[in-house]
Short mmCIF file of C-alpha atoms in Angstrom, two decimals:
data_model
loop_
_atom_site.label_atom_id
_atom_site.label_comp_id
_atom_site.label_asym_id
_atom_site.label_seq_id
_atom_site.Cartn_x
_atom_site.Cartn_y
_atom_site.Cartn_z
CA MET A 342 0.00 0.00 0.00
CA ARG A 343 1.37 3.37 -0.96
CA ALA A 344 1.85 6.29 1.45
CA SER A 345 0.69 9.89 1.00
CA LYS A 346 2.70 13.10 1.30
CA ILE A 347 2.10 16.83 1.34
CA ALA A 348 3.32 17.94 -2.08
CA GLY A 349 2.34 21.62 -1.98
CA ILE A 350 1.19 24.10 0.63
CA GLY A 351 -0.14 27.66 0.72
CA HIS A 352 -2.11 30.10 2.84
CA TYR A 353 -4.09 33.30 2.58
CA VAL A 354 -5.07 35.86 5.24
CA PRO A 355 -7.02 39.09 4.74
CA ASP A 356 -5.08 42.36 4.55
CA ASN A 357 -7.10 43.94 7.36
CA VAL A 358 -5.03 43.76 10.59
CA VAL A 359 -7.00 44.18 13.83
CA THR A 360 -4.82 44.79 16.87
CA ASN A 361 -5.72 44.43 20.52
CA LYS A 362 -5.66 48.23 20.69
CA ASP A 363 -8.33 48.28 17.98
CA LEU A 364 -10.50 45.96 20.08
CA GLU A 365 -10.12 48.28 23.08
CA LYS A 366 -12.31 50.73 21.15
CA LEU A 367 -15.13 48.17 20.89
CA ILE A 368 -14.83 46.05 24.01
CA GLU A 369 -13.98 46.70 27.64
CA THR A 370 -10.59 45.01 27.50
CA THR A 371 -6.88 45.79 27.24
CA ASP A 372 -3.97 44.74 25.11
CA GLU A 373 -2.23 43.49 28.27
CA TRP A 374 -5.22 41.39 29.34
CA ILE A 375 -5.51 39.70 25.94
CA GLN A 376 -1.78 39.00 25.61
CA GLU A 377 -1.48 37.66 29.14
CA ARG A 378 -4.30 35.15 28.69
CA THR A 379 -3.91 34.16 25.05
CA GLY A 380 -0.59 35.45 23.66
CA ILE A 381 -2.48 37.17 20.82
CA LYS A 382 -1.33 40.60 19.65
CA GLU A 383 -3.37 40.93 16.46
CA ARG A 384 -5.56 39.01 14.06
CA ARG A 385 -6.94 39.40 10.52
CA PHE A 386 -10.59 40.22 9.79
CA VAL A 387 -12.09 40.30 6.32
CA ASP A 388 -13.36 43.66 5.12
CA PRO A 389 -17.12 43.50 5.85
CA LYS A 390 -17.75 45.47 2.65
CA SER A 391 -16.01 42.83 0.55
CA ASP A 392 -17.39 39.60 -0.92
CA GLU A 393 -14.72 37.54 0.87
CA ALA A 394 -15.96 34.20 2.18
CA PRO A 395 -14.47 30.97 3.53
CA SER A 396 -14.65 29.46 0.04
CA THR A 397 -12.90 32.39 -1.67
CA MET A 398 -10.15 32.50 0.96
CA GLY A 399 -9.79 28.74 0.64
CA THR A 400 -9.52 29.01 -3.13
CA LYS A 401 -6.78 31.65 -2.85
CA ALA A 402 -4.79 29.42 -0.49
CA ALA A 403 -5.48 26.45 -2.76
CA ARG A 404 -4.07 28.15 -5.86
CA ILE A 405 -0.77 28.71 -4.03
CA ALA A 406 -0.65 25.10 -2.81
CA ILE A 407 -1.43 23.79 -6.29
CA LYS A 408 1.36 25.90 -7.81
CA ASN A 409 3.82 24.76 -5.13
CA ALA A 410 2.87 21.14 -5.85
CA GLY A 411 3.83 21.62 -9.50
CA ILE A 412 0.42 20.67 -10.83
CA THR A 413 -2.59 22.49 -12.29
CA PRO A 414 -6.12 22.67 -10.88
CA ASP A 415 -7.24 20.23 -13.57
CA ASP A 416 -4.96 17.58 -12.06
CA LEU A 417 -7.01 17.48 -8.85
CA ASP A 418 -9.13 14.38 -8.17
CA PHE A 419 -10.91 15.39 -4.98
CA ILE A 420 -11.48 18.30 -2.57
CA ILE A 421 -11.80 18.12 1.23
CA PHE A 422 -12.82 21.37 2.95
CA ALA A 423 -12.63 21.74 6.75
CA THR A 424 -14.50 24.62 8.39
CA LEU A 425 -16.96 25.58 11.12
CA SER A 426 -17.96 28.75 9.26
CA PRO A 427 -19.30 27.71 5.83
CA ASP A 428 -20.46 30.32 3.33
CA TYR A 429 -24.01 28.94 3.63
CA TYR A 430 -25.79 26.64 6.07
CA PHE A 431 -25.84 24.37 3.02
CA PRO A 432 -24.33 23.50 0.60
CA GLY A 433 -20.84 23.30 1.99
CA PRO A 434 -17.95 25.35 0.59
CA GLY A 435 -16.12 22.40 -1.00
CA VAL A 436 -18.34 22.55 -4.08
CA MET A 437 -17.80 26.30 -4.32
CA VAL A 438 -14.05 25.78 -4.49
CA GLN A 439 -14.59 23.33 -7.34
CA GLU A 440 -16.55 26.01 -9.19
CA GLN A 441 -14.11 28.83 -8.35
CA LEU A 442 -11.16 26.78 -9.61
CA GLY A 443 -13.05 26.19 -12.85
CA ILE A 444 -12.28 22.46 -12.90
CA LYS A 445 -14.10 19.28 -13.84
CA GLU A 446 -16.87 17.90 -11.65
CA ILE A 447 -14.70 16.16 -9.07
CA GLY A 448 -16.02 15.16 -5.65
CA ALA A 449 -16.01 17.61 -2.75
CA LEU A 450 -16.32 16.66 0.92
CA ASP A 451 -16.92 19.02 3.85
CA VAL A 452 -15.51 18.23 7.30
CA ARG A 453 -17.11 19.73 10.42
CA ASN A 454 -14.63 18.97 13.18
CA GLN A 455 -13.82 22.56 14.05
CA CYS A 456 -10.31 23.02 15.51
CA SER A 457 -9.22 19.50 14.63
CA GLY A 458 -10.95 19.61 11.25
CA PHE A 459 -7.81 20.02 9.15
CA VAL A 460 -6.07 17.03 10.75
CA TYR A 461 -9.23 14.95 10.27
CA ALA A 462 -9.28 16.05 6.62
CA VAL A 463 -5.62 15.10 6.16
CA SER A 464 -6.40 11.67 7.63
CA ILE A 465 -9.26 11.17 5.15
CA ALA A 466 -7.09 12.23 2.21
CA ASP A 467 -4.37 9.89 3.41
CA GLN A 468 -6.74 6.92 3.25
CA PHE A 469 -7.98 7.79 -0.25
CA ILE A 470 -4.42 8.03 -1.56
CA LYS A 471 -3.24 4.88 0.23
CA THR A 472 -5.98 2.84 -1.41
CA GLY A 473 -5.22 4.29 -4.83
CA MET A 474 -8.65 5.85 -5.26
CA TYR A 475 -7.24 9.36 -5.85
CA ASN A 476 -3.85 10.79 -6.79
CA ASN A 477 -4.10 14.55 -6.14
CA ILE A 478 -6.30 15.68 -3.25
CA LEU A 479 -6.79 19.31 -2.25
CA VAL A 480 -7.25 19.75 1.51
CA ILE A 481 -8.39 23.16 2.78
CA GLY A 482 -8.95 24.67 6.21
CA SER A 483 -10.67 28.05 6.06
CA GLU A 484 -12.56 30.21 8.55
CA LEU A 485 -14.39 33.53 8.60
CA HIS A 486 -15.07 34.19 12.28
CA SER A 487 -15.25 37.98 12.36
CA SER A 488 -18.82 38.34 11.10
CA GLY A 489 -20.18 35.96 13.73
CA LEU A 490 -18.56 37.25 16.93
CA ASP A 491 -20.19 39.18 19.76
CA MET A 492 -18.02 42.30 19.51
CA THR A 493 -19.25 43.74 22.80
CA THR A 494 -17.98 43.53 26.36
CA ARG A 495 -20.46 40.70 26.92
CA GLY A 496 -18.62 38.51 24.42
CA ARG A 497 -15.03 39.56 25.07
CA GLY A 498 -13.92 36.23 26.57
CA VAL A 499 -14.39 34.58 23.18
CA SER A 500 -14.34 37.34 20.60
CA VAL A 501 -10.80 38.55 21.28
CA ILE A 502 -9.45 35.10 20.40
CA PHE A 503 -10.57 34.47 16.83
CA GLY A 504 -9.42 35.58 13.39
CA ASP A 505 -10.01 34.89 9.69
CA GLY A 506 -7.83 33.05 7.17
CA ALA A 507 -7.24 29.93 5.12
CA GLY A 508 -4.58 27.33 4.48
CA ALA A 509 -4.39 24.51 1.95
CA VAL A 510 -2.28 21.53 0.95
CA VAL A 511 -2.13 19.21 -2.04
CA MET A 512 -1.62 15.59 -1.06
CA GLN A 513 -0.15 12.97 -3.41
CA ALA A 514 1.39 9.52 -3.26
CA ALA A 515 4.85 9.60 -1.67
CA ASP A 516 7.71 8.75 -4.04
CA LYS A 517 10.33 7.80 -1.44
CA PRO A 518 10.30 4.97 1.12
CA GLY A 519 9.56 6.24 4.64
CA GLN A 520 8.27 9.58 3.36
CA GLY A 521 4.87 11.12 3.99
CA ILE A 522 2.08 10.57 6.50
CA LEU A 523 3.32 7.95 8.96
CA SER A 524 0.07 7.75 10.94
CA THR A 525 -2.99 9.75 11.99
CA HIS A 526 -4.96 9.48 15.23
CA LEU A 527 -8.54 10.73 15.69
CA HIS A 528 -10.64 11.00 18.86
CA SER A 529 -13.86 12.51 20.17
CA GLU A 530 -15.73 12.91 23.47
CA GLY A 531 -19.22 14.19 22.77
CA LYS A 532 -20.32 14.43 26.39
CA HIS A 533 -18.49 17.78 26.53
CA ALA A 534 -19.97 19.14 23.29
CA LYS A 535 -21.74 22.09 24.93
CA GLU A 536 -18.57 23.34 26.65
CA LEU A 537 -17.40 24.85 23.36
CA ALA A 538 -20.26 25.35 20.94
CA LEU A 539 -22.61 27.60 19.01
CA ILE A 540 -26.07 26.30 19.87
CA GLY A 541 -28.56 28.88 18.52
CA PRO A 542 -29.51 28.33 14.87
CA SER A 543 -30.36 24.65 14.60
CA THR A 544 -33.09 22.32 13.41
CA LYS A 545 -34.57 22.54 16.94
CA HIS A 546 -34.49 26.35 16.86
CA TRP A 547 -35.15 27.18 13.25
CA VAL A 548 -36.13 30.13 11.07
CA ASP A 549 -39.79 30.41 12.12
CA LYS A 550 -38.87 30.65 15.80
CA LEU A 551 -35.96 33.00 15.15
CA ILE A 552 -38.21 35.42 13.27
CA VAL A 553 -40.97 35.35 15.90
CA GLU A 554 -38.60 35.74 18.85
CA ASN A 555 -36.32 38.35 17.24
CA ASP A 556 -34.46 38.52 20.56
CA PRO A 557 -31.30 40.67 20.46
CA GLU A 558 -30.31 39.31 23.88
CA ASP A 559 -30.30 35.68 22.74
CA ILE A 560 -26.59 34.86 23.08
CA SER A 561 -27.03 31.32 21.73
CA TYR A 562 -26.28 32.83 18.30
CA TYR A 563 -22.70 33.46 19.43
CA PRO A 564 -19.92 31.00 20.23
CA TYR A 565 -19.74 29.87 23.86
CA MET A 566 -16.60 28.56 25.53
CA ASN A 567 -16.06 27.34 29.07
CA GLY A 568 -12.47 28.59 28.99
CA ASN A 569 -10.96 26.93 32.07
CA PHE A 570 -12.69 23.62 31.34
CA VAL A 571 -11.46 23.63 27.74
CA PHE A 572 -7.92 24.56 28.75
CA LYS A 573 -7.66 21.69 31.26
CA HIS A 574 -8.87 19.14 28.73
CA ALA A 575 -6.78 20.57 25.90
CA VAL A 576 -3.43 20.29 27.68
CA THR A 577 -4.20 16.67 28.58
CA ARG A 578 -5.46 15.59 25.16
CA PHE A 579 -2.72 17.41 23.25
CA GLU A 580 0.00 15.54 25.09
CA GLU A 581 -1.84 12.21 24.80
CA VAL A 582 -2.41 12.40 21.05
CA ILE A 583 1.13 13.61 20.30
CA ASN A 584 2.60 10.75 22.33
CA GLU A 585 0.19 8.34 20.64
CA ALA A 586 1.65 9.27 17.25
CA LEU A 587 5.23 9.10 18.48
CA HIS A 588 4.80 5.72 20.18
CA LYS A 589 2.98 4.26 17.17
CA ASN A 590 6.04 4.98 15.03
CA GLY A 591 8.81 4.29 17.56
CA PHE A 592 9.87 7.91 18.20
CA LYS A 593 10.43 10.11 21.25
CA SER A 594 9.59 13.78 21.65
CA THR A 595 13.25 14.64 21.13
CA ASP A 596 12.99 13.17 17.62
CA ILE A 597 10.45 15.81 16.53
CA ASN A 598 11.92 18.45 14.25
CA LEU A 599 8.79 20.56 14.41
CA LEU A 600 5.51 20.37 16.33
CA ILE A 601 2.75 22.46 14.76
CA PRO A 602 -0.13 22.63 17.25
CA HIS A 603 -3.53 24.08 16.56
CA GLN A 604 -3.20 27.76 17.42
CA ALA A 605 -5.86 27.91 20.15
CA ASN A 606 -3.97 29.73 22.87
CA LEU A 607 -0.26 30.41 23.21
CA ARG A 608 -0.44 29.35 26.87
CA ILE A 609 -1.61 25.88 25.83
CA SER A 610 1.26 25.52 23.36
CA GLN A 611 3.78 26.71 25.93
CA PHE A 612 2.39 24.29 28.54
CA ILE A 613 2.69 21.35 26.12
CA GLN A 614 6.18 22.42 25.04
CA LYS A 615 7.39 22.49 28.64
CA LYS A 616 5.62 19.24 29.58
CA MET A 617 7.20 17.40 26.64
CA GLY A 618 10.64 18.95 27.03
CA LEU A 619 10.67 20.56 23.58
CA SER A 620 12.90 23.49 22.66
CA ASP A 621 11.65 26.71 21.09
CA ASP A 622 13.03 25.50 17.75
CA GLN A 623 10.83 22.40 17.93
CA VAL A 624 7.49 24.22 18.22
CA PHE A 625 5.97 26.65 15.72
CA ASN A 626 3.48 29.27 16.90
CA ASN A 627 1.96 32.17 14.99
CA ILE A 628 -1.18 32.82 17.05
CA MET A 629 0.40 36.13 18.04
CA LYS A 630 -0.27 37.42 14.51
CA TYR A 631 -3.47 35.68 13.49
CA GLY A 632 -5.39 34.62 16.59
CA ASN A 633 -7.27 31.33 16.52
CA THR A 634 -8.34 30.54 12.96
CA THR A 635 -9.76 27.15 13.95
CA ALA A 636 -9.55 24.68 11.03
CA ALA A 637 -7.23 27.07 9.18
CA SER A 638 -4.69 27.47 11.99
CA ILE A 639 -2.53 24.40 11.34
CA PRO A 640 -2.26 24.81 7.54
CA ILE A 641 -1.51 28.54 7.92
CA ALA A 642 1.18 27.77 10.50
CA MET A 643 2.57 24.91 8.43
CA SER A 644 2.71 27.11 5.33
CA GLU A 645 4.57 29.87 7.19
CA ALA A 646 6.98 27.40 8.77
CA TRP A 647 7.75 25.95 5.34
CA GLN A 648 8.24 29.42 3.86
CA GLU A 649 10.64 30.31 6.67
CA GLY A 650 12.73 27.19 6.03
CA LYS A 651 11.73 25.55 9.30
CA ILE A 652 10.44 22.43 7.51
CA LYS A 653 12.97 20.62 5.35
CA GLU A 654 13.03 17.33 3.48
CA GLY A 655 13.50 14.46 5.92
CA ASP A 656 12.15 16.38 8.93
CA LEU A 657 9.77 14.72 11.36
CA VAL A 658 6.75 17.01 11.69
CA CYS A 659 3.86 16.48 14.09
CA LEU A 660 0.46 18.15 13.70
CA ALA A 661 -1.87 18.15 16.71
CA ALA A 662 -5.22 19.73 17.47
CA PHE A 663 -7.92 19.84 20.13
CA GLY A 664 -11.22 21.66 20.08
CA SER A 665 -14.98 21.73 19.96
CA GLY A 666 -16.73 18.43 20.05
CA PHE A 667 -14.63 17.66 21.97
CA THR A 668 -12.48 16.28 19.16
CA TRP A 669 -8.72 15.93 19.00
CA ALA A 670 -6.26 14.50 16.51
CA SER A 671 -2.64 14.18 15.45
CA ALA A 672 -0.67 13.36 12.32
CA LEU A 673 3.00 12.41 12.17
CA ILE A 674 4.73 13.23 8.90
CA ARG A 675 8.17 12.48 7.47
CA TRP A 676 8.62 15.43 5.16
#
């Protein structure tokens, strides 16, 4: 059975930089408070007057990944799109990317695993390539959070964290022994689903009720996060799933060339780094610049790390994520 590799990578973030100082004008908060708790200094928000959407950002990132893979859009066999913020309630944005790329009617799959969505999507692509079903799979993580946040003091605990952006990879069959995705590991624990969720618009609370109620104080339309509860679970599950990948393949933490964690909170990454005895050179963080871009955070970080020469051929790279669901996942890659 053949292995799969990441053949090309790219990312896109909006030009609009929103600093913590900018948020001070909207929310009762401070730059110091945000940095101390999250490590975030700024994030990117799409221009609300633009037509930018998760699909269009994903397509822009995809075009870069396709070029870096040395193929054309017409070479793609399949699209996997991970997001919690689709353009529409339905259909999902995967089909929109197919249309925006102007390619043949290939399949498109949408993955709704939030913060771990990109790693889940990579795992799915890996299986399709291993079995020989597809040869060139486009995997995208893209999020547009800014239009759905409670930008008031009431929502500051969540709203200061998130940003917009997209990352993408092209996955192909590996051409060297020992290269590519070594293993992926996926988990969920649904009993904690409501600890990090957006409950409001749902099939149990649908359009007719929303119109009748028209309640501006209904906060179920905004993301909710039990911050301390999520943090405690995240630091445990991150370490578990990273070690699961290492043990599966006979490695130790010291063997990792680069750990790219989901950019949820810099304090989580720093806790895991210390717990696992990793050096600063072994962990890549960019949450300081972009905030938490959920499914897009790992591919954006991976793209930047590659651009900066921090991922080289032969390197052992570990991707790990934890988030809403709860779901968590890891992938170990020999670059």
